[in-house]
PDB file of C-alpha atoms in Angstrom:
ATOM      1  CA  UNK Y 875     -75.896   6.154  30.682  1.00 96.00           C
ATOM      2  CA  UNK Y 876     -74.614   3.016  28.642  1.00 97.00           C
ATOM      3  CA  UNK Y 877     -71.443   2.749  27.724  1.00 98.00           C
ATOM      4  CA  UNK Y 878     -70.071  -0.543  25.566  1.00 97.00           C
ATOM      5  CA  UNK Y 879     -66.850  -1.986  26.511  1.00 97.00           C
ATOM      6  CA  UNK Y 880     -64.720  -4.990  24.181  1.00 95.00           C
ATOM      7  CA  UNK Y 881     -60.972  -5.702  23.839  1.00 94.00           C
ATOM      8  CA  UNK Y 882     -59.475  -6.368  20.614  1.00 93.00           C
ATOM      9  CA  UNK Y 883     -57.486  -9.016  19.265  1.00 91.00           C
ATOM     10  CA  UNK Y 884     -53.578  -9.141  19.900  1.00 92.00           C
ATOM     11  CA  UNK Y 885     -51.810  -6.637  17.892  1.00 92.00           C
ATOM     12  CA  UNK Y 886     -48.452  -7.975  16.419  1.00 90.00           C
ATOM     13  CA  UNK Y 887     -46.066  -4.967  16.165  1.00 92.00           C
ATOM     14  CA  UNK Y 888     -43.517  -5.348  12.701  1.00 87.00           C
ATOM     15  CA  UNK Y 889     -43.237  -4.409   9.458  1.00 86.00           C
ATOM     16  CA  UNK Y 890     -45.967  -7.368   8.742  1.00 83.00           C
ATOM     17  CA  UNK Y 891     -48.883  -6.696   5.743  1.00 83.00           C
ATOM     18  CA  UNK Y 892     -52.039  -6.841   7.587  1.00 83.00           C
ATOM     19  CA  UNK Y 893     -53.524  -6.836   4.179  1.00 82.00           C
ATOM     20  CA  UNK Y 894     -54.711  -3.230   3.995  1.00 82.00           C
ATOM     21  CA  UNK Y 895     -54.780  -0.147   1.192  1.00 81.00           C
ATOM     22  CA  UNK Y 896     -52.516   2.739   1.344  1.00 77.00           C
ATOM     23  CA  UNK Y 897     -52.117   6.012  -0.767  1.00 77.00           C
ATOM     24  CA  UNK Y 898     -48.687   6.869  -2.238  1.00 78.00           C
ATOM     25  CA  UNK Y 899     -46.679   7.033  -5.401  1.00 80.00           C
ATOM     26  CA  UNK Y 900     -44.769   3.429  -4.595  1.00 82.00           C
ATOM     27  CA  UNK Y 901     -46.302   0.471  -2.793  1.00 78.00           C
ATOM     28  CA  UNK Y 902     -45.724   0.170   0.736  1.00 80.00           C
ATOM     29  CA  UNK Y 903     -43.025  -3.228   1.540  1.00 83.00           C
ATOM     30  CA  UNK Y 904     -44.013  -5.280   4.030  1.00 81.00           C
ATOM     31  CA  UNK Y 905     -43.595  -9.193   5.322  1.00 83.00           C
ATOM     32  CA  UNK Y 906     -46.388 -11.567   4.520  1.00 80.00           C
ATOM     33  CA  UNK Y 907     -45.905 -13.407   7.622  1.00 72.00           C
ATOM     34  CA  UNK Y 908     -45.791 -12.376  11.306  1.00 66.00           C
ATOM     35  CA  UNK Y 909     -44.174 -15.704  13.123  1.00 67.00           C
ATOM     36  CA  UNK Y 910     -42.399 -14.956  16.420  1.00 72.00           C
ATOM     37  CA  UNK Y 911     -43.403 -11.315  16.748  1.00 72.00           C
ATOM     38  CA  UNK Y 912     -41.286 -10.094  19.716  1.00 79.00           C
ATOM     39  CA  UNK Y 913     -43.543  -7.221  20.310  1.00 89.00           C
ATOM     40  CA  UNK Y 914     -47.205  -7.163  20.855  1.00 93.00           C
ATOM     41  CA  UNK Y 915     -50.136  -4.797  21.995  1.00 95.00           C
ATOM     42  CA  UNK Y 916     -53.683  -5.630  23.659  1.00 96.00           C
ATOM     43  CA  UNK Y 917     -56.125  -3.181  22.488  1.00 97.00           C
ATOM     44  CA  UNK Y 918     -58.829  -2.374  24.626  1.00 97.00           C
ATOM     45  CA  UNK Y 919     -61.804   0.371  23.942  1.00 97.00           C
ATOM     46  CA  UNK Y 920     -64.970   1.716  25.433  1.00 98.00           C
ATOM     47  CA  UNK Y 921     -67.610   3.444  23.145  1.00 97.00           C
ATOM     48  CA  UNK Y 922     -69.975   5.519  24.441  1.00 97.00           C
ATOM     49  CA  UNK Y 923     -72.974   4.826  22.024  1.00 95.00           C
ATOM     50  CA  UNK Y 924     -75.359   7.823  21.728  1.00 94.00           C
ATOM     51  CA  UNK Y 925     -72.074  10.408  21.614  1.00 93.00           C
ATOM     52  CA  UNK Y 926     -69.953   8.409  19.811  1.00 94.00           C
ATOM     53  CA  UNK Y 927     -67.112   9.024  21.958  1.00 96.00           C
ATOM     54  CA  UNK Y 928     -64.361   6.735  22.062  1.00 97.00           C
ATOM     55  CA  UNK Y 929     -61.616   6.011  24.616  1.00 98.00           C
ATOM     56  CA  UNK Y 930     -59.042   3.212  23.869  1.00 98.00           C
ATOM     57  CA  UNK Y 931     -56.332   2.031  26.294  1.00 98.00           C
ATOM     58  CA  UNK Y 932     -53.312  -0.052  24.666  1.00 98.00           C
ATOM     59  CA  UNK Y 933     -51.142  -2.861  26.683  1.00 97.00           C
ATOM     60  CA  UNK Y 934     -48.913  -4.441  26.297  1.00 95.00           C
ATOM     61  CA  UNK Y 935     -48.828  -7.824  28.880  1.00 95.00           C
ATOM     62  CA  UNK Y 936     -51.850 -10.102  28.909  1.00 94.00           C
ATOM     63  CA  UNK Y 937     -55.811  -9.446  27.963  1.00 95.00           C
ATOM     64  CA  UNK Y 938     -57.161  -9.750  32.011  1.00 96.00           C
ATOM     65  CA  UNK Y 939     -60.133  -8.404  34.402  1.00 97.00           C
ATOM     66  CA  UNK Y 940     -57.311  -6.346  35.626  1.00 97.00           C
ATOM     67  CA  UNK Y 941     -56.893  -5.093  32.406  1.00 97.00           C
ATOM     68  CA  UNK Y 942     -60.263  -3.858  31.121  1.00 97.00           C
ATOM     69  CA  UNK Y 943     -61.372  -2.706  34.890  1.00 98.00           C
ATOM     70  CA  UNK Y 944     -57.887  -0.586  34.764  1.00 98.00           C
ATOM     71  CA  UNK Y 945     -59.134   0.772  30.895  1.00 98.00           C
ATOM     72  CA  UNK Y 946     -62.705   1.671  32.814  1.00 98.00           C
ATOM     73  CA  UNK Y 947     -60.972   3.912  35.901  1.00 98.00           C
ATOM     74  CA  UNK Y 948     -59.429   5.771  32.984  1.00 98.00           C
ATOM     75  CA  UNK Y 949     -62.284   6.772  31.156  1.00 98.00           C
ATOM     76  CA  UNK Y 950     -63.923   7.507  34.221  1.00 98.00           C
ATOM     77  CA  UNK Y 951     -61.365   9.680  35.187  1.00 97.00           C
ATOM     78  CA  UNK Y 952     -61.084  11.310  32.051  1.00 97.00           C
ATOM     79  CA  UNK Y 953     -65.239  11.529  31.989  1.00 97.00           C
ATOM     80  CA  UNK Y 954     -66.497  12.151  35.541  1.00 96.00           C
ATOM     81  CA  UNK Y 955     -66.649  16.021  35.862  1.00 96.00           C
ATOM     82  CA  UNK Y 956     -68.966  16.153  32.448  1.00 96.00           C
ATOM     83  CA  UNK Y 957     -70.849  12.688  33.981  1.00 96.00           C
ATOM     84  CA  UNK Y 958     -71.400  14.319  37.291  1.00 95.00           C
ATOM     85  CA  UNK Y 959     -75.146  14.076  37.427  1.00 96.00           C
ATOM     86  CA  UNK Y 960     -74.996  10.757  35.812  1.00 96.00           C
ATOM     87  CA  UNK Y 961     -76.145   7.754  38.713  1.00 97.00           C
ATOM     88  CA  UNK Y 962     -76.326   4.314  36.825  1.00 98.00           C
ATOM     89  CA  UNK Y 963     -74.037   3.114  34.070  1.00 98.00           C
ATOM     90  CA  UNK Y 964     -75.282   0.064  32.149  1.00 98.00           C
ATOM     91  CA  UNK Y 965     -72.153  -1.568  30.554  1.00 97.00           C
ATOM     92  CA  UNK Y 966     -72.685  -3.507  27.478  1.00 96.00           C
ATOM     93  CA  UNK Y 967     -69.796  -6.629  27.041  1.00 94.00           C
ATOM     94  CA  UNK Y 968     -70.161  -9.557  24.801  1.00 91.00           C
ATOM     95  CA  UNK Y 969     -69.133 -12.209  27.858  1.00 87.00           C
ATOM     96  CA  UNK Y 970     -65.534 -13.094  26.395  1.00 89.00           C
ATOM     97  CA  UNK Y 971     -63.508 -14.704  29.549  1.00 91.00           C
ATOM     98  CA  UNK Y 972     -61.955 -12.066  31.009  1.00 93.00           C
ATOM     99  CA  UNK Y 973     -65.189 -10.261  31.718  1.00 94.00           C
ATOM    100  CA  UNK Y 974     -67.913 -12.726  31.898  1.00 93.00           C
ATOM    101  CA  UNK Y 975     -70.531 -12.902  34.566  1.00 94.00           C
ATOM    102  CA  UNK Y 976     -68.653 -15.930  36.136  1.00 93.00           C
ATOM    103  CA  UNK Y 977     -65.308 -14.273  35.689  1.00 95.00           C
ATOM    104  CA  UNK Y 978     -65.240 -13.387  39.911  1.00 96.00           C
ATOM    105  CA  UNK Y 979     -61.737 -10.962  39.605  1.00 97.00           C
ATOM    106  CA  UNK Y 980     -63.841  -8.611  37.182  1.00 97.00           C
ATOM    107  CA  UNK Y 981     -66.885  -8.790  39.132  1.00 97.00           C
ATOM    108  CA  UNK Y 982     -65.093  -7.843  42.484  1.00 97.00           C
ATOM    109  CA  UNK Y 983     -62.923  -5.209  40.655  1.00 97.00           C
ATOM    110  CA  UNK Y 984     -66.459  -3.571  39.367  1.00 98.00           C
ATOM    111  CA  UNK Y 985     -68.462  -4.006  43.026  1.00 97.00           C
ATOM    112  CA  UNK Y 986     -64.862  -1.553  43.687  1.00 97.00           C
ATOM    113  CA  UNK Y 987     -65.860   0.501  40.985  1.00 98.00           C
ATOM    114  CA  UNK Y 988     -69.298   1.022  42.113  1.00 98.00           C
ATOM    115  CA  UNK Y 989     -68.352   1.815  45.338  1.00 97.00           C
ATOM    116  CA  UNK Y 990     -66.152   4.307  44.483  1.00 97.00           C
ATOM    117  CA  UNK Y 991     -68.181   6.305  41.828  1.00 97.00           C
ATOM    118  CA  UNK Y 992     -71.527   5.786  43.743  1.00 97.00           C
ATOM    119  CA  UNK Y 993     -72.662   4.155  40.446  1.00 97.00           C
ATOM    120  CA  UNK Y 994     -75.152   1.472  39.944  1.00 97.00           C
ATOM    121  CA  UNK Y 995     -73.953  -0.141  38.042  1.00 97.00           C
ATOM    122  CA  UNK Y 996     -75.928  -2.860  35.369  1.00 97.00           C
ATOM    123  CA  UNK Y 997     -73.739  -5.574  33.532  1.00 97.00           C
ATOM    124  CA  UNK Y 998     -75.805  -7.037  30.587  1.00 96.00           C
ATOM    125  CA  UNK Y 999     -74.153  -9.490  28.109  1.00 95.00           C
ATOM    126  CA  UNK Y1000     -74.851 -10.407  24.728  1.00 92.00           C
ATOM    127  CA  UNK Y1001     -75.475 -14.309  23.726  1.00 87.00           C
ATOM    128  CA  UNK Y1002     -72.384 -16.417  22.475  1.00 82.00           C
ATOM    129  CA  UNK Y1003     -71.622 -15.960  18.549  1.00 82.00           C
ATOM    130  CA  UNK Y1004     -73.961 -12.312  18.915  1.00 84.00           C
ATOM    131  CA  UNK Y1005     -70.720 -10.076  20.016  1.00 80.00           C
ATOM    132  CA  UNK Y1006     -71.048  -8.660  16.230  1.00 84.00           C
ATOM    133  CA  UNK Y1007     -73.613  -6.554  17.699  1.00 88.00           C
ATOM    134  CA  UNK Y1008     -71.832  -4.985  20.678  1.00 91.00           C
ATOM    135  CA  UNK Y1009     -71.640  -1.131  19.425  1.00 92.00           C
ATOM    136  CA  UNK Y1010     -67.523  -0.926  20.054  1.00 95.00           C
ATOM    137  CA  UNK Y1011     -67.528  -3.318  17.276  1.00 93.00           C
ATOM    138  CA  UNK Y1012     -68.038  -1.457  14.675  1.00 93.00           C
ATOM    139  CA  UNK Y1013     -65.755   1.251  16.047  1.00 95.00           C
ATOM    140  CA  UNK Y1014     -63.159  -1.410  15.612  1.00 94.00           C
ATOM    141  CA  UNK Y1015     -64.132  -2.458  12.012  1.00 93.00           C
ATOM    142  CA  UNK Y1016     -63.029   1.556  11.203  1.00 94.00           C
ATOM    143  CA  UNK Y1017     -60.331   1.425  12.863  1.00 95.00           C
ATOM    144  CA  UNK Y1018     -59.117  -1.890  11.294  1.00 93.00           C
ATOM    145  CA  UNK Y1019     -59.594  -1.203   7.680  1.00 92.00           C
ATOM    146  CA  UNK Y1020     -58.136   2.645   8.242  1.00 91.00           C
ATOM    147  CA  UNK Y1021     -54.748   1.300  10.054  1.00 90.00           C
ATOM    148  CA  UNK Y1022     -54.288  -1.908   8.082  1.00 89.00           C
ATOM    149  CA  UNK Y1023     -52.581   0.364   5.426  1.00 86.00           C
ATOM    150  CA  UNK Y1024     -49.627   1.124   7.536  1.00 87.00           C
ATOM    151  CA  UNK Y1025     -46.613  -0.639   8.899  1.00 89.00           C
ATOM    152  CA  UNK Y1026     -47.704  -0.779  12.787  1.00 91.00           C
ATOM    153  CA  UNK Y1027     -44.198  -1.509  13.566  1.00 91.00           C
ATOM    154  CA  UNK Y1028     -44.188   0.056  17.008  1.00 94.00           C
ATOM    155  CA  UNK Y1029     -45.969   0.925  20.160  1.00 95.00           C
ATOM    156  CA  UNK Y1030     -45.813   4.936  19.220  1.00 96.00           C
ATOM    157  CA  UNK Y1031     -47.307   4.133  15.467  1.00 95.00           C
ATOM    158  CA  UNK Y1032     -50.250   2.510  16.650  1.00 96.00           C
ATOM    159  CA  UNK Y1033     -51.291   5.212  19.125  1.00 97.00           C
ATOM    160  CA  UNK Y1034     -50.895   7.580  16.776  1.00 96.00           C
ATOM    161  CA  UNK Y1035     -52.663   5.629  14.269  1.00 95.00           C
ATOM    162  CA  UNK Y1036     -55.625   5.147  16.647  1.00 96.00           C
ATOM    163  CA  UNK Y1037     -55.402   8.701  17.785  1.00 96.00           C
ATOM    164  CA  UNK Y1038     -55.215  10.158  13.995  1.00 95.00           C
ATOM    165  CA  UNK Y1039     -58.537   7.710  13.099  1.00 95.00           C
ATOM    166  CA  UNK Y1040     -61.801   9.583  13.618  1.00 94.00           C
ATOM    167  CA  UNK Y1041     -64.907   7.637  14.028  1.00 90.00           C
ATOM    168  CA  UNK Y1042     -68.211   9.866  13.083  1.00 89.00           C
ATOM    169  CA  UNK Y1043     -66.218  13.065  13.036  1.00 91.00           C
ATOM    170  CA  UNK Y1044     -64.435  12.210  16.457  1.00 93.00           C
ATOM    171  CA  UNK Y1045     -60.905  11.121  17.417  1.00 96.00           C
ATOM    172  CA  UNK Y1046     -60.632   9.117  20.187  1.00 97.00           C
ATOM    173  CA  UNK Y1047     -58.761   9.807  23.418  1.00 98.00           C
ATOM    174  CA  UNK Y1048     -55.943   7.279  23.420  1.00 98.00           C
ATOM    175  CA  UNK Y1049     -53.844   5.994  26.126  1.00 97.00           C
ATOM    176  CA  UNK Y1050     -50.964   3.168  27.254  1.00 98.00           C
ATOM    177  CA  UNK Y1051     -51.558   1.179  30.542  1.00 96.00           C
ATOM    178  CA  UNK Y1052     -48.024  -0.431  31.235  1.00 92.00           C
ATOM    179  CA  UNK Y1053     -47.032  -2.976  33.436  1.00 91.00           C
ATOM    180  CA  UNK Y1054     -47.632  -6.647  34.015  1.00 94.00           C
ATOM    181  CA  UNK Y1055     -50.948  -8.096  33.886  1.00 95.00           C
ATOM    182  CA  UNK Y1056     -50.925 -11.433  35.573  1.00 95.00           C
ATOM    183  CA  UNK Y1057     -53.608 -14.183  34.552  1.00 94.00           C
ATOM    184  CA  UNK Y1058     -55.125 -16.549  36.581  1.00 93.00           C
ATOM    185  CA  UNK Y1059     -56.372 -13.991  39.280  1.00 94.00           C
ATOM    186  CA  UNK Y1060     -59.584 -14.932  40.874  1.00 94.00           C
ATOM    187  CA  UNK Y1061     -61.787 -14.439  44.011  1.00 95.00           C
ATOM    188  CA  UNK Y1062     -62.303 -17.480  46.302  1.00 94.00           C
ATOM    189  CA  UNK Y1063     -63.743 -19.147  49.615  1.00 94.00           C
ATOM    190  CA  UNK Y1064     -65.213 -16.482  51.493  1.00 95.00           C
ATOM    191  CA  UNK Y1065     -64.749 -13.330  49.545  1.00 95.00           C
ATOM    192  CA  UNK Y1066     -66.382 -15.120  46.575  1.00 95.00           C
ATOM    193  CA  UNK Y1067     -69.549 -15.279  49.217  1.00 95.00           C
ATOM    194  CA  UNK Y1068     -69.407 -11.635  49.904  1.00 96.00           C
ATOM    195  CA  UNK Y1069     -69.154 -10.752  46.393  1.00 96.00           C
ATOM    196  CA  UNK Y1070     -72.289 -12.864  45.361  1.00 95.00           C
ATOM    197  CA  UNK Y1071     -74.273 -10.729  47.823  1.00 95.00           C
ATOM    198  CA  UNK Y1072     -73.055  -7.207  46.237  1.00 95.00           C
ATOM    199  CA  UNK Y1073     -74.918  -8.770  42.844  1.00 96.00           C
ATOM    200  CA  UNK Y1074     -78.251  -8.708  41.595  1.00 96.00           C
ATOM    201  CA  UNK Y1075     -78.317 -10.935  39.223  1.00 96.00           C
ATOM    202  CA  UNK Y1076     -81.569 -11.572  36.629  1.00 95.00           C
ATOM    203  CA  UNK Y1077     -83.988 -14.895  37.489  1.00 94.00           C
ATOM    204  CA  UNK Y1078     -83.696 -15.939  34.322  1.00 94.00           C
ATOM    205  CA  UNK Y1079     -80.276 -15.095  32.910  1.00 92.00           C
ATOM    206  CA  UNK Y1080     -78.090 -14.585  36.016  1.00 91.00           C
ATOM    207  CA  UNK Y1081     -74.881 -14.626  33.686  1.00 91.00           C
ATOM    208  CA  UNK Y1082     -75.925 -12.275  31.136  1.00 93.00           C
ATOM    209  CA  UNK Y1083     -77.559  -9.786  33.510  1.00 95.00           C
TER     210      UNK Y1083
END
């Protein structure tokens, strides 16, 4: 099975124009500017290509390994009982820093993954300025131009805004990871060593597959 997996860019929650249409009788107000935003939400989604499922996972601390890997025990969760017979996942990512093939807190956080799911599990990349053709992002284009329209002044709005949006006749399944994601996290000395030996990586493009 593939699966492709992407975060978003940061979400400033206010009463900001995000330069969208809406219907109504009366234009909708909103701020043209959206300095010192106090609240903010990290989108992150997984788009499962040949369905065209979707399951997105909203936080609201910093874009990390910790992050995305936490977003992919969700869906798998939410998944595994109609995956059951499924034995290899290939993951499609576009290499951003929190997910990279050098990035060692992801890597060791998916060797987890694997070894909890039984899943092989196959990382391939796409090529710097070539993310425009990971499949998620043109889940994300939809989304954009359908929740630009509205004030996403708060946490609850844009779930429900993400949740109400259906992408080729399918809502996603939307959820909120809380809690503090710290950055910096990474795997060294030894344990970096034992990692390297739970990957396969390609001959010719070791970072990208």
């Amino acid at each position: 099975m593939r699966i492709s997996i992407d975060t978003k860019a940061t979400i400033n929650l206010g009463e900001y124009s995000r330069n969208g249409q809406s219907r109504g009788l009366k234009p909708v107000k909103a701020l043209d500017h959206d300095m010192n935003a106090k609240e903010k939400l990290i989108p992150g989604g997984i788009l499962e290509p040949v369905s065209g499922d979707v399951f997105l996972f909203f936080g609201d601390s910093y874009k990390t390994s910790d992050f995305m890997m936490d977003g992919l025990h969700l869906w798998w969760e939410h998944r595994k009982h109609e995956l059951s017979n499924i034995t290899d996942l290939v993951i499609n990512s576009d290499n951003g820093p929190e997910c990279s093939g050098r990035r060692s807190q992801f890597l060791q956080r998916m060797v987890d993954f694997s070894i909890l799911t039984g899943l092989n599990i196959r990382l391939v990349y796409y090529p710097p300025y070539h993310s425009k053709y990971n499949a998620i992002e043109r889940y994300w284009a939809g989304l954009e131009k359908s929740w630009n329209g509205y004030l996403l002044d708060s946490t609850e709005t844009v779930l429900k805004r993400a949740s109400h949006f259906a992408w080729k006749g399918t809502k996603a399944v939307v959820n909120f990871l809380g809690g503090v994601y710290e950055k910096g996290v990474k795997v060294v000395g030894e344990e970096k060593q034992k990692l390297e030996q739970c990957l396969e990586r390609s001959e010719t493009l070791q970072w990208w597959d």
